[in-house]
Coordinates of C-alpha atoms in Angstrom, one line a residue:
M256 CA 6.0 -54.7 -40.5
K257 CA 5.1 -52.0 -42.8
H258 CA 2.0 -51.2 -40.8
S259 CA 3.9 -50.9 -37.4
K260 CA 6.3 -48.4 -39.2
H261 CA 3.4 -46.3 -40.5
I262 CA 1.6 -46.3 -37.4
G263 CA 4.8 -45.0 -35.5
F264 CA 5.1 -42.4 -38.1
L265 CA 1.6 -41.1 -37.7
I266 CA 2.0 -41.1 -34.0
L267 CA 5.4 -39.3 -34.2
M268 CA 3.7 -36.7 -36.6
A269 CA 0.7 -36.2 -34.1
I270 CA 2.8 -35.6 -31.4
S271 CA 5.0 -33.0 -33.3
S272 CA 2.1 -31.0 -34.6
N273 CA 0.6 -30.7 -31.1
L274 CA 4.2 -29.3 -30.0
W275 CA 4.0 -27.0 -32.5
A276 CA 0.6 -25.9 -31.9
Y277 CA 0.9 -24.8 -28.4
G278 CA 4.7 -23.5 -29.0
S279 CA 7.5 -23.6 -26.5
S280 CA 7.5 -22.0 -23.1
S281 CA 10.3 -19.6 -24.3
S282 CA 8.6 -18.4 -27.3
S283 CA 5.0 -17.9 -25.5
S284 CA 5.7 -15.2 -23.3
A285 CA 2.7 -14.1 -20.9
C286 CA 1.4 -10.7 -20.7
A287 CA 2.2 -9.3 -17.0
K288 CA -0.6 -6.9 -16.5
P289 CA -0.7 -4.4 -13.6
K290 CA -2.5 -5.5 -10.5
F291 CA -4.3 -3.1 -8.3
T292 CA -4.9 -3.8 -4.3
D293 CA -5.7 -2.2 -1.3
F294 CA -8.9 -0.5 -2.3
T295 CA -9.8 2.1 0.3
P296 CA -12.9 2.8 1.1
A297 CA -13.8 -0.7 1.1
E298 CA -16.2 -2.4 -1.6
H299 CA -19.7 -1.4 -1.0
S300 CA -18.9 1.0 1.5
E301 CA -21.0 4.2 2.2
V302 CA -19.1 7.5 1.7
A303 CA -19.9 11.1 1.8
A304 CA -19.6 12.9 -1.6
G305 CA -16.2 14.4 -2.1
S306 CA -14.6 11.6 -0.1
D307 CA -11.0 10.5 -0.6
F308 CA -10.2 7.2 -2.2
S309 CA -7.0 5.1 -2.7
F310 CA -5.6 1.9 -3.8
I311 CA -2.1 0.5 -4.6
A312 CA -0.7 -0.4 -8.0
S313 CA 1.8 -3.0 -8.5
E314 CA 5.5 -2.2 -9.3
N315 CA 5.1 -3.0 -13.0
T316 CA 2.8 -0.4 -13.6
A317 CA 3.6 2.3 -16.0
S318 CA 2.5 5.3 -13.5
N319 CA 1.9 7.8 -16.5
S320 CA -0.8 5.4 -17.9
I321 CA -3.2 5.2 -14.7
V322 CA -6.4 6.4 -15.5
V323 CA -9.3 6.4 -12.8
T324 CA -12.9 7.4 -13.4
V325 CA -15.9 7.3 -11.3
K326 CA -19.1 6.6 -12.8
D327 CA -17.6 7.9 -16.1
L328 CA -16.2 11.2 -14.5
A329 CA -12.6 11.5 -14.7
T330 CA -10.7 12.6 -11.2
T331 CA -7.4 14.0 -10.5
L332 CA -4.8 11.6 -9.0
K333 CA -1.9 11.8 -6.8
I334 CA 0.7 9.1 -7.6
T335 CA 3.3 8.3 -5.0
P336 CA 6.0 5.7 -5.4
E337 CA 6.2 3.6 -2.6
N338 CA 9.8 2.1 -1.2
N339 CA 8.8 -1.4 -2.4
G340 CA 8.2 -0.3 -6.1
T341 CA 4.5 -0.2 -5.9
F342 CA 2.5 3.2 -6.2
K343 CA -0.1 4.4 -4.0
I344 CA -2.7 6.2 -6.0
S345 CA -5.3 8.5 -4.4
G346 CA -7.9 11.1 -5.3
K347 CA -11.4 12.4 -4.5
L348 CA -14.9 11.3 -5.5
P349 CA -16.1 13.9 -8.0
S350 CA -18.3 16.3 -6.2
P351 CA -21.4 16.1 -8.3
L352 CA -21.9 12.5 -7.5
K353 CA -24.5 12.6 -4.5
D354 CA -26.8 9.6 -3.5
V355 CA -25.8 7.4 -6.1
Y356 CA -24.1 4.0 -6.5
A357 CA -20.7 4.6 -8.5
R358 CA -17.7 2.2 -9.6
I359 CA -14.4 3.3 -9.0
A360 CA -12.8 2.0 -12.4
I361 CA -9.0 1.7 -13.2
S362 CA -7.1 1.3 -16.2
A363 CA -3.4 1.3 -16.7
Q364 CA -0.6 0.0 -19.0
S365 CA 2.1 -2.3 -17.5
N366 CA 5.8 -1.4 -18.2
S367 CA 5.6 -3.9 -21.2
S368 CA 2.3 -2.4 -22.5
C369 CA -0.1 -5.0 -21.3
L370 CA -3.5 -3.3 -20.3
G371 CA -4.8 -4.1 -17.0
D372 CA -8.0 -3.1 -15.2
A373 CA -9.8 -3.2 -12.1
G374 CA -12.3 -1.3 -9.7
W375 CA -14.8 -1.4 -6.9
L376 CA -18.5 -0.4 -6.2
I377 CA -19.4 2.1 -3.5
H378 CA -22.4 3.9 -2.7
I379 CA -21.9 8.0 -2.0
N380 CA -24.3 9.4 0.1
Q381 CA -25.4 13.2 0.3

């Protein structure tokens, strides 16, 4: 009889320690990173030097935190709020980039300070 009480106690301890290790769903809030979609020009496209690019940032994006670089060169951005709460981001490829593959790299924070990043690769012609 004593052994069954000890086994039951050990099982109860194992279950409760596993619950503590993972936390409850209310205490472990996931970070809602900003998302980026609708990349223009499309990935792997060939474009002329100095061409326009654009994408959409999700509604939880802190618009003042959006940074875009193209092959590590900063770009000037136009940020337009859309009716659905998202942001349309547009800019021009840096003019010194010619006959090169380049990644349009995006980083931004959400309104809850979660960092998100994305990007796409294009080929810039002369």
